[in-house]
XYZ file of N, CA and C in Angstrom:
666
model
N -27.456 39.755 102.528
C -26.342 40.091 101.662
C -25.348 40.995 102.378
N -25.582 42.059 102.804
C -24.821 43.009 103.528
C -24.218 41.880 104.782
N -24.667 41.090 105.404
C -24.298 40.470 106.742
C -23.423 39.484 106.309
N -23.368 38.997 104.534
C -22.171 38.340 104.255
C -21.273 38.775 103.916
N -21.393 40.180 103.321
C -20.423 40.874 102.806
C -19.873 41.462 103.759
N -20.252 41.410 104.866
C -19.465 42.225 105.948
C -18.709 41.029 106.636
N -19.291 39.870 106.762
C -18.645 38.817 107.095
C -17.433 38.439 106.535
N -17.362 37.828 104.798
C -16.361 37.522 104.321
C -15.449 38.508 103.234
N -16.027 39.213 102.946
C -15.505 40.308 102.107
C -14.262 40.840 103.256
N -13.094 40.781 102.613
C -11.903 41.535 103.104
C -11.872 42.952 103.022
N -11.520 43.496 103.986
C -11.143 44.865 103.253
C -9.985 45.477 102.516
N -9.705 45.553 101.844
C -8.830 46.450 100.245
C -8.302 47.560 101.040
N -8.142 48.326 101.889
C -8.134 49.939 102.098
C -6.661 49.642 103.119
N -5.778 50.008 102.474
C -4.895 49.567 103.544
C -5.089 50.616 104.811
N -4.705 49.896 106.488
C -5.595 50.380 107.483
C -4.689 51.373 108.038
N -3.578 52.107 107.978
C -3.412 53.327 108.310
C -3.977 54.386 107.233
N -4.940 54.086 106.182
C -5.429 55.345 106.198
C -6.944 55.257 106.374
N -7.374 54.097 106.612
C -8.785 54.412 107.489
C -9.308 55.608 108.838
N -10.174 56.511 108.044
C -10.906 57.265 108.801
C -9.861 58.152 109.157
N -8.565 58.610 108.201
C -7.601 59.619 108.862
C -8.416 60.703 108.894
N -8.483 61.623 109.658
C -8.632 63.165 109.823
C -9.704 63.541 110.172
N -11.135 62.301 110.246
C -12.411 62.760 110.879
C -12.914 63.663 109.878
N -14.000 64.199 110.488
C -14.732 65.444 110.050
C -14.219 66.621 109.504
N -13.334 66.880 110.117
C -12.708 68.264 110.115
C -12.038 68.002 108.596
N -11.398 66.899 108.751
C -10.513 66.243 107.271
C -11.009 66.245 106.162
N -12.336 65.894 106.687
C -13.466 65.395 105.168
C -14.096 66.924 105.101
N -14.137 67.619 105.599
C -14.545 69.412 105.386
C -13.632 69.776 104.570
N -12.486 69.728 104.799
C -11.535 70.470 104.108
C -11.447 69.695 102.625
N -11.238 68.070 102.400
C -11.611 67.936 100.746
C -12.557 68.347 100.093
N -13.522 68.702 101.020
C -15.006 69.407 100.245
C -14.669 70.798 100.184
N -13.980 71.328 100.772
C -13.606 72.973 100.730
C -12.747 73.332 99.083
N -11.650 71.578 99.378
C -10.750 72.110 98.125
C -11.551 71.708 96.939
N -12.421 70.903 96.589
C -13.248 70.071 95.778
C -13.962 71.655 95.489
N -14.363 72.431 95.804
C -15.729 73.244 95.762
C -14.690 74.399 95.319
N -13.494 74.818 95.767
C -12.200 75.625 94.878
C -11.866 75.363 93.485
N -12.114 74.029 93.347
C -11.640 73.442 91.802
C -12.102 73.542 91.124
N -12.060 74.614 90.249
C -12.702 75.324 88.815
C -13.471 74.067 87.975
N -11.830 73.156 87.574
C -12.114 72.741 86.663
C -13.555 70.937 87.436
N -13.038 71.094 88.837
C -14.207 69.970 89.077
C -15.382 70.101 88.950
N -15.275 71.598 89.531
C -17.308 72.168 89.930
C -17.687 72.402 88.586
N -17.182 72.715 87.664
C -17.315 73.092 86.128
C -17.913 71.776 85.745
N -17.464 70.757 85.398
C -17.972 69.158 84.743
C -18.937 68.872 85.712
N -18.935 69.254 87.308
C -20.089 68.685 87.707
C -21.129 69.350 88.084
N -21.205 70.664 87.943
C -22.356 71.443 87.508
C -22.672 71.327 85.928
N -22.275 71.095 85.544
C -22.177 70.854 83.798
C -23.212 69.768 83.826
N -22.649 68.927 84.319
C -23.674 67.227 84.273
C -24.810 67.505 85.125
N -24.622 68.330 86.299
C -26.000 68.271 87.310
C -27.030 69.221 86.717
N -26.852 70.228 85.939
C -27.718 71.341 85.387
C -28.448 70.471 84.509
N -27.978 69.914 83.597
C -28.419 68.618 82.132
C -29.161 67.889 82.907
N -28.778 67.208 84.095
C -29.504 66.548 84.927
C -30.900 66.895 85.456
N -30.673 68.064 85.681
C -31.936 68.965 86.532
C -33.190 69.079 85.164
N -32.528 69.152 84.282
C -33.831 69.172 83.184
C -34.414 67.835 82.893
N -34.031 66.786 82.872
C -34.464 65.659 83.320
C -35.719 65.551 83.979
N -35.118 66.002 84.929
C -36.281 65.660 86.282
C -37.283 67.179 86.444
N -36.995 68.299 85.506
C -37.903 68.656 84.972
C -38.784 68.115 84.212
N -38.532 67.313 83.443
C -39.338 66.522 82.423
C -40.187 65.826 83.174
N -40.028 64.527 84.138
C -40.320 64.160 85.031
C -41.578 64.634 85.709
N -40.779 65.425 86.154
C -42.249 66.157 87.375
C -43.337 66.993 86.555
N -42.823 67.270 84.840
C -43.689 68.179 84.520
C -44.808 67.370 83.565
N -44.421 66.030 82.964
C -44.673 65.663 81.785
C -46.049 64.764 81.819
N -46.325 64.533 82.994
C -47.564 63.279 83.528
C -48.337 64.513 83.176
N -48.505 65.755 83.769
C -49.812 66.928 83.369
C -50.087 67.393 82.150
N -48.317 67.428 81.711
C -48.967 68.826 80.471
C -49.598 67.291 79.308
N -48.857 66.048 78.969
C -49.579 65.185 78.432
C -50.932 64.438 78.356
N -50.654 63.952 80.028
C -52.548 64.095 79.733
C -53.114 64.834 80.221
N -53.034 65.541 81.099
C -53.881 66.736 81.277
C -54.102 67.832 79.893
N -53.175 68.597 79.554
C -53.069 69.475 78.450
C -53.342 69.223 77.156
N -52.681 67.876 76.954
C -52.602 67.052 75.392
C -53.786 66.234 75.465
N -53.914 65.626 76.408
C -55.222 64.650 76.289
C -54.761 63.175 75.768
N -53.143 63.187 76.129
C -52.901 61.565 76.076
C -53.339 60.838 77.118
N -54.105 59.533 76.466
C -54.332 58.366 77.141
C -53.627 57.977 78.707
N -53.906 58.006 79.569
C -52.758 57.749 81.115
C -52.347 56.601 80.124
N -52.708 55.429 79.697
C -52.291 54.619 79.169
C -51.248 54.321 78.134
N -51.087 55.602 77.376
C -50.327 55.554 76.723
C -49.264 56.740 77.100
N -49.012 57.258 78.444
C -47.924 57.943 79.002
C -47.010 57.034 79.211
N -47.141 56.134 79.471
C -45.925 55.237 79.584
C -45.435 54.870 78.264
N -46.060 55.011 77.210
C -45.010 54.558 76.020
C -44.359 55.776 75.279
N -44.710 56.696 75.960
C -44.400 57.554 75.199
C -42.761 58.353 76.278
N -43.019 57.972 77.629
C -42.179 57.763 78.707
C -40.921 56.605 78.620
N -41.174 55.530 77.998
C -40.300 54.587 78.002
C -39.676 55.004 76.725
N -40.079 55.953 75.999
C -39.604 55.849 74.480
C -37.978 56.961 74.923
N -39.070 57.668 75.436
C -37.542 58.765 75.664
C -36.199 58.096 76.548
N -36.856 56.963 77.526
C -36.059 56.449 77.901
C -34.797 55.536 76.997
N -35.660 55.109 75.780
C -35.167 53.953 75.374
C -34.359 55.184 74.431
N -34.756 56.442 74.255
C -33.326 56.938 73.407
C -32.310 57.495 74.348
N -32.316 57.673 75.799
C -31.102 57.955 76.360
C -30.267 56.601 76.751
N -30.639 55.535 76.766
C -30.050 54.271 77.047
C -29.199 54.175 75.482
N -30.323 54.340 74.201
C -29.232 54.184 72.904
C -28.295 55.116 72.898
N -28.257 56.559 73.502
C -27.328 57.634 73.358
C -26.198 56.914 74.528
N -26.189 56.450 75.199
C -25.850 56.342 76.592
C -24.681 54.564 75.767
N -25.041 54.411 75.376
C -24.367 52.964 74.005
C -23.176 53.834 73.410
N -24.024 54.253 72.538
C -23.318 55.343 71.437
C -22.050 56.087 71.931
N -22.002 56.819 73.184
C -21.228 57.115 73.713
C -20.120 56.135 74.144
N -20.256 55.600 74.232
C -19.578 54.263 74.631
C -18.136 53.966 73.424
N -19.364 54.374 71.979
C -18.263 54.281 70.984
C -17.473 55.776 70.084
N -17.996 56.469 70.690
C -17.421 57.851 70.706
C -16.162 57.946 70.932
N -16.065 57.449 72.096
C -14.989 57.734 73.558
C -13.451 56.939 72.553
N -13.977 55.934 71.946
C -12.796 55.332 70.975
C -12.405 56.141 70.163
N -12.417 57.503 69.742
C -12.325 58.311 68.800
C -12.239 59.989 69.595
N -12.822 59.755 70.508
C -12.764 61.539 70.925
C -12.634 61.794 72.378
N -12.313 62.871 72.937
C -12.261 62.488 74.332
C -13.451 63.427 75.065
N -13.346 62.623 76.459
C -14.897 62.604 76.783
C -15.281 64.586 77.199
N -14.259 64.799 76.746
C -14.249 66.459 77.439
C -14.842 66.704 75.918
N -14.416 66.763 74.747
C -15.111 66.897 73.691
C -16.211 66.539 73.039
N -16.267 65.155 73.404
C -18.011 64.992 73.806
C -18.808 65.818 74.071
N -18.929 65.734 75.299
C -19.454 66.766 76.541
C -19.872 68.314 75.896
N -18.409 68.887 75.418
C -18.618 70.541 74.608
C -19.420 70.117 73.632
N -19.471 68.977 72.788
C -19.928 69.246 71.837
C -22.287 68.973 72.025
N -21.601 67.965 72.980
C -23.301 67.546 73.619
C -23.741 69.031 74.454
N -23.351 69.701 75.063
C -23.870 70.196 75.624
C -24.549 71.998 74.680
N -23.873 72.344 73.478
C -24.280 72.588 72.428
C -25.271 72.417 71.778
N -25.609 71.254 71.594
C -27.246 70.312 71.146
C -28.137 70.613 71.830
N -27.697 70.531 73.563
C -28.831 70.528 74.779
C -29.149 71.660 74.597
N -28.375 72.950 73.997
C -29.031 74.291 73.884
C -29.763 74.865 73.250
N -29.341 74.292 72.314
C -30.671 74.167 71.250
C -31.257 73.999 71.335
N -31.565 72.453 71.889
C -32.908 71.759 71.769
C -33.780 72.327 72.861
N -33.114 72.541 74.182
C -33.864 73.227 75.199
C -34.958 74.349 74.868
N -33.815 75.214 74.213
C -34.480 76.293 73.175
C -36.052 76.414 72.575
N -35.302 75.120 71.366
C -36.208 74.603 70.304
C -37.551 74.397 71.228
N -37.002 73.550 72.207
C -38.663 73.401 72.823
C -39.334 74.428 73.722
N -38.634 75.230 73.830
C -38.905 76.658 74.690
C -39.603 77.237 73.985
N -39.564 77.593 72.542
C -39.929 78.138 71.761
C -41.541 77.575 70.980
N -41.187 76.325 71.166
C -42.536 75.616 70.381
C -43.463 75.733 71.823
N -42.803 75.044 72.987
C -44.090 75.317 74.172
C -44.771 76.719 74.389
N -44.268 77.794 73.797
C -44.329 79.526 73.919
C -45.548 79.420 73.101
N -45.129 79.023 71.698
C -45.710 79.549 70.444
C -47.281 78.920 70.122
N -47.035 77.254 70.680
C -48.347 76.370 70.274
C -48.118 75.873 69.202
N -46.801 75.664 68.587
C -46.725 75.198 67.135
C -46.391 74.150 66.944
N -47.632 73.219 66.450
C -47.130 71.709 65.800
C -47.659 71.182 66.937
N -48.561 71.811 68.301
C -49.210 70.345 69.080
C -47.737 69.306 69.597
N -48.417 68.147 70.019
C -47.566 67.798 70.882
C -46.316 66.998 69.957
N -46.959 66.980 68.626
C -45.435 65.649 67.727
C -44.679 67.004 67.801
N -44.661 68.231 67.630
C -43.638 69.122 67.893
C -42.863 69.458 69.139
N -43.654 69.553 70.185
C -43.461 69.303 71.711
C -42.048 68.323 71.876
N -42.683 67.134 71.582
C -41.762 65.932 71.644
C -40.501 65.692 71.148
N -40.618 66.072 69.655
C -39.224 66.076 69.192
C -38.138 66.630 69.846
N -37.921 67.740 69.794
C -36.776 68.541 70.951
C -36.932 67.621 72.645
N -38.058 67.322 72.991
C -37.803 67.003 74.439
C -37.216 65.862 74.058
N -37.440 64.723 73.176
C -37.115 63.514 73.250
C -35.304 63.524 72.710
N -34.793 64.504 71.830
C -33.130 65.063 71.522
C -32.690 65.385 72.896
N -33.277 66.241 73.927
C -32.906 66.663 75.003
C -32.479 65.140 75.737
N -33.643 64.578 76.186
C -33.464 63.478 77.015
C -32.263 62.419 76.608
N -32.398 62.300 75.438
C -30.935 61.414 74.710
C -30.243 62.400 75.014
N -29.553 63.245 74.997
C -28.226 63.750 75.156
C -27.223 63.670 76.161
N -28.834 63.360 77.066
C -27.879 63.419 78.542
C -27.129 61.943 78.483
N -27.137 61.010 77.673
C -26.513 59.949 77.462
C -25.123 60.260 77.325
N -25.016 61.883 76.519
C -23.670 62.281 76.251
C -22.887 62.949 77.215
N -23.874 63.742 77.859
C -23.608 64.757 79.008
C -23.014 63.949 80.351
N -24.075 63.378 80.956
C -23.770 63.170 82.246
C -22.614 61.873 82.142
N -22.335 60.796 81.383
C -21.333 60.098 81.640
C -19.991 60.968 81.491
N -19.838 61.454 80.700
C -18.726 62.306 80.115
C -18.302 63.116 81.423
N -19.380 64.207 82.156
C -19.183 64.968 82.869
C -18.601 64.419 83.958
N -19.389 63.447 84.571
C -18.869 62.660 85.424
C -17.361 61.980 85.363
N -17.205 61.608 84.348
C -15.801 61.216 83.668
C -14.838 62.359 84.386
N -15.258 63.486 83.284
C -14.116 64.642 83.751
C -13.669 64.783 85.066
N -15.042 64.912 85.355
C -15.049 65.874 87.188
C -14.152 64.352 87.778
N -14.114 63.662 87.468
C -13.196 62.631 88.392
C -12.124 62.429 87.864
N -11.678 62.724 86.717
C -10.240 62.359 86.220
C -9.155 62.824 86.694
N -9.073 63.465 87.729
C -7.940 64.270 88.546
C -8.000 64.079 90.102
N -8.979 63.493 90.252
C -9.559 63.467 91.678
C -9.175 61.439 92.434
N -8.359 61.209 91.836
C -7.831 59.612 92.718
C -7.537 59.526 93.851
N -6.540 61.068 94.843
C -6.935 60.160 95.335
C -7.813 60.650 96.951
N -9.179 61.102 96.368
C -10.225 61.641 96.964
C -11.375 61.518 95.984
N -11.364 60.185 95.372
C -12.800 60.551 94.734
C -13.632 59.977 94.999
N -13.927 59.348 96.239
C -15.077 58.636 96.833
C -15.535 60.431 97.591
N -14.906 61.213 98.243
C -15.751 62.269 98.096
C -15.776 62.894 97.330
N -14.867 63.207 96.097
C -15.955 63.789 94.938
C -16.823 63.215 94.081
N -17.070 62.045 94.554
C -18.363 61.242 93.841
C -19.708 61.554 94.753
N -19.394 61.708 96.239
C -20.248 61.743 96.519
C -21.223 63.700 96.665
N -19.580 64.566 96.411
C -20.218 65.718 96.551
C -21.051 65.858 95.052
N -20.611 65.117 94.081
C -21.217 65.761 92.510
C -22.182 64.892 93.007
N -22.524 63.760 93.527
C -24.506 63.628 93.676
C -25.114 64.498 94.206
N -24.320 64.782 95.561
C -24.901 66.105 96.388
C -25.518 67.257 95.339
N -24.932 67.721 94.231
C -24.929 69.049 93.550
C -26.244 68.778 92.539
N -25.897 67.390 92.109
C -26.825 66.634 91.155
C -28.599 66.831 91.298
N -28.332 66.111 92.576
C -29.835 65.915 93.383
C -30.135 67.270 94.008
N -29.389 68.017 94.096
C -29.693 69.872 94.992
C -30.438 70.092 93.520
N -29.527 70.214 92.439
C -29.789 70.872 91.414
C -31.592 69.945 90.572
N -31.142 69.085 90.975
C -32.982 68.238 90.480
C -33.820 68.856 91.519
N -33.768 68.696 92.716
C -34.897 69.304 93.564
C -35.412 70.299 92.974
N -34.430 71.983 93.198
C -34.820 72.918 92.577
C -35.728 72.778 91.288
N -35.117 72.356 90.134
C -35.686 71.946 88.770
C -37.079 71.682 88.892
N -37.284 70.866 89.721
C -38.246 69.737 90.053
C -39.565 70.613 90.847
N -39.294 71.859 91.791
C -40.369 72.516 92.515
C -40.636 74.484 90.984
N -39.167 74.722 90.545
C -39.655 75.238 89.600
C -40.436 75.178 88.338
N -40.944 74.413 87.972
C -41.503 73.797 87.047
C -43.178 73.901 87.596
N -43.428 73.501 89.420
C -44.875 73.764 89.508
C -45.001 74.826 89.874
N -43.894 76.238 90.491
C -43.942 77.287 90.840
C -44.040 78.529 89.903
N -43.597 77.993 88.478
C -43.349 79.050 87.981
C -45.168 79.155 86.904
N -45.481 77.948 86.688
C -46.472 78.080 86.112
C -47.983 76.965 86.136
N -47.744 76.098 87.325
C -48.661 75.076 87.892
C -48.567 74.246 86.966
N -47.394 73.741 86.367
C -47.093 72.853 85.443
C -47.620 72.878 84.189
N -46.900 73.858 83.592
C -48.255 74.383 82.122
C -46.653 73.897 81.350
N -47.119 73.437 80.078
C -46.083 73.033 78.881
C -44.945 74.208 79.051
N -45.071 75.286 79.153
C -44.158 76.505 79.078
C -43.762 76.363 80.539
N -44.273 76.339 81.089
C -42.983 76.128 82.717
C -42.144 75.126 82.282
N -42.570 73.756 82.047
C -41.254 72.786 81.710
C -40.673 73.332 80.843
N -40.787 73.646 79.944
C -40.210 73.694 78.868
C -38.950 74.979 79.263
N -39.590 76.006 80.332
C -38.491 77.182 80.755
C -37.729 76.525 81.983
N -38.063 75.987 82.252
C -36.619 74.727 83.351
C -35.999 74.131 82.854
N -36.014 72.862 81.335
C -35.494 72.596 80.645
C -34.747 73.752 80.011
N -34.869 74.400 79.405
C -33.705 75.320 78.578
C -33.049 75.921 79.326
N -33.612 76.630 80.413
C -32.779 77.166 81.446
C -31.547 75.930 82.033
N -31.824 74.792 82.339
C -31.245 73.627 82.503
C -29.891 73.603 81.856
N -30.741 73.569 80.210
C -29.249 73.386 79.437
C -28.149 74.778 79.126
N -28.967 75.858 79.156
C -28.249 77.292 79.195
C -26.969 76.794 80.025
N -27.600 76.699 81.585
C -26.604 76.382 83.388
C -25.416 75.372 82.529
N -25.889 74.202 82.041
C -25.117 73.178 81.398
C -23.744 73.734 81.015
N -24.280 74.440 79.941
C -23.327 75.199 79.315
C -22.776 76.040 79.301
N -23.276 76.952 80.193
C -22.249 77.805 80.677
C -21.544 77.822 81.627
N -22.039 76.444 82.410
C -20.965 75.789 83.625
C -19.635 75.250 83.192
N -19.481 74.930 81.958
C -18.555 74.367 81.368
C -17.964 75.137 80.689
N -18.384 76.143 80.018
C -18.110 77.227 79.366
C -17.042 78.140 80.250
N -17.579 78.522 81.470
C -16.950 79.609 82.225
C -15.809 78.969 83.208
N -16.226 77.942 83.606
C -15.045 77.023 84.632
C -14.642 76.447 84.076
N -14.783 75.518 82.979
C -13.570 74.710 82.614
C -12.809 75.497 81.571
N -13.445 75.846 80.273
C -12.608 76.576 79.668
C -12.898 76.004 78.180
N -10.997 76.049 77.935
C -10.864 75.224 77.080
C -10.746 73.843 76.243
N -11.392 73.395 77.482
C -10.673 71.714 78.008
C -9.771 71.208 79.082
N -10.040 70.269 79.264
C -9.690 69.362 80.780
C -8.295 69.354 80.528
N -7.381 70.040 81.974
C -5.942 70.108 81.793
C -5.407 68.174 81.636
N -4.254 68.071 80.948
C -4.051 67.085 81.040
C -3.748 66.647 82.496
């Protein structure tokens, strides 16, 4: 595939601006990209939401069956379920966007994520309600990011044309920095006990929101 696409696929890019400025060139859009309040704001916004994710992830195979004593067998349905509500949130949004704009989305999703982060911070602390309590808030969390990360992503590029093949690629950079971390705090802080995830997740959505909160503001300049 690649050996045809390199074959017959034309290239689109008209060729005086191929590869202008080298390294040094592509430093400096990452210099001004990493200045821009309102970029690093939406895409720390989306990568923090993100990072609790993959808290979930790395934390959720132990504290379930190890802790809870679910079936290995039935981790996957209970894994695909959360999936199958960020794919419906991830729809939903879709029909939002006809009615609101994606910066208001976003404030208003990333609000929920604080809560719920919370909510489950609080129940993993306390022991209350076993795991159908556990779940509820994690499984609101995981849908949200249906709201969060398209939206965020939205923003952080709506100003950025005509450099946004590197700011697409620096907000993965921030994305995946920010999951790693997530991802080794969760077995560091407590060898993967329900209350470590559960304090990476809220902490997650706190970052979320106050990434957006403090850098962007009031909303995305027109």
């Amino acid at each position: 595939t690649l050996l045809l696409s390199w074959r017959h696929l034309p290239e689109t890019r008209p060729a005086n601006t191929s590869g202008d400025g080298g390294v040094g060139a592509a430093l400096r859009v990452y210099g001004d990209l990493l200045r821009d309040r309102n970029f690093i704001g939406y895409a720390l916004s989306g990568g923090f939401a993100l990072g609790g994710m993959f808290a979930y992830i790395t934390g959720s195979p132990h504290v379930f069956i190890e802790l809870y004593g679910v079936p290995a067998q039935y981790y996957g349905w209970l894994f695909g379920l959360n999936a199958l509500g960020l794919i419906a949130s991830s729809q939903y949004n879709r029909r939002l966007l006809t009615h609101h704009t994606a910066d208001a989305i976003l404030r208003r999703a990333n609000r929920v994520t604080v809560l719920l982060g919370l909510g489950l911070l609080a129940v993993a602390a306390s022991g209350w309600g076993g795991l159908p309590m556990l779940l509820l808030p994690l499984f609101g969390y995981i849908a949200s990011l249906g709201f969060t990360g398209p939206n965020a992503m939205a923003c952080a590029l709506a100003h950025q044309g005509h450099r946004a093949g590197s700011a697409s690629a620096l907000i993965g950079t921030l994305q995946f920095g920010v999951a790693t971390v997530s991802s080794m705090l969760v077995g560091l802080l407590g060898g993967g006990s329900a209350l470590s995830m559960a304090a990476v997740i809220a902490g997650c959505g706190v970052l979320a929101y106050g990434a957006h909160r403090l850098l962007v503001g009031d909303g995305m300049p027109e």
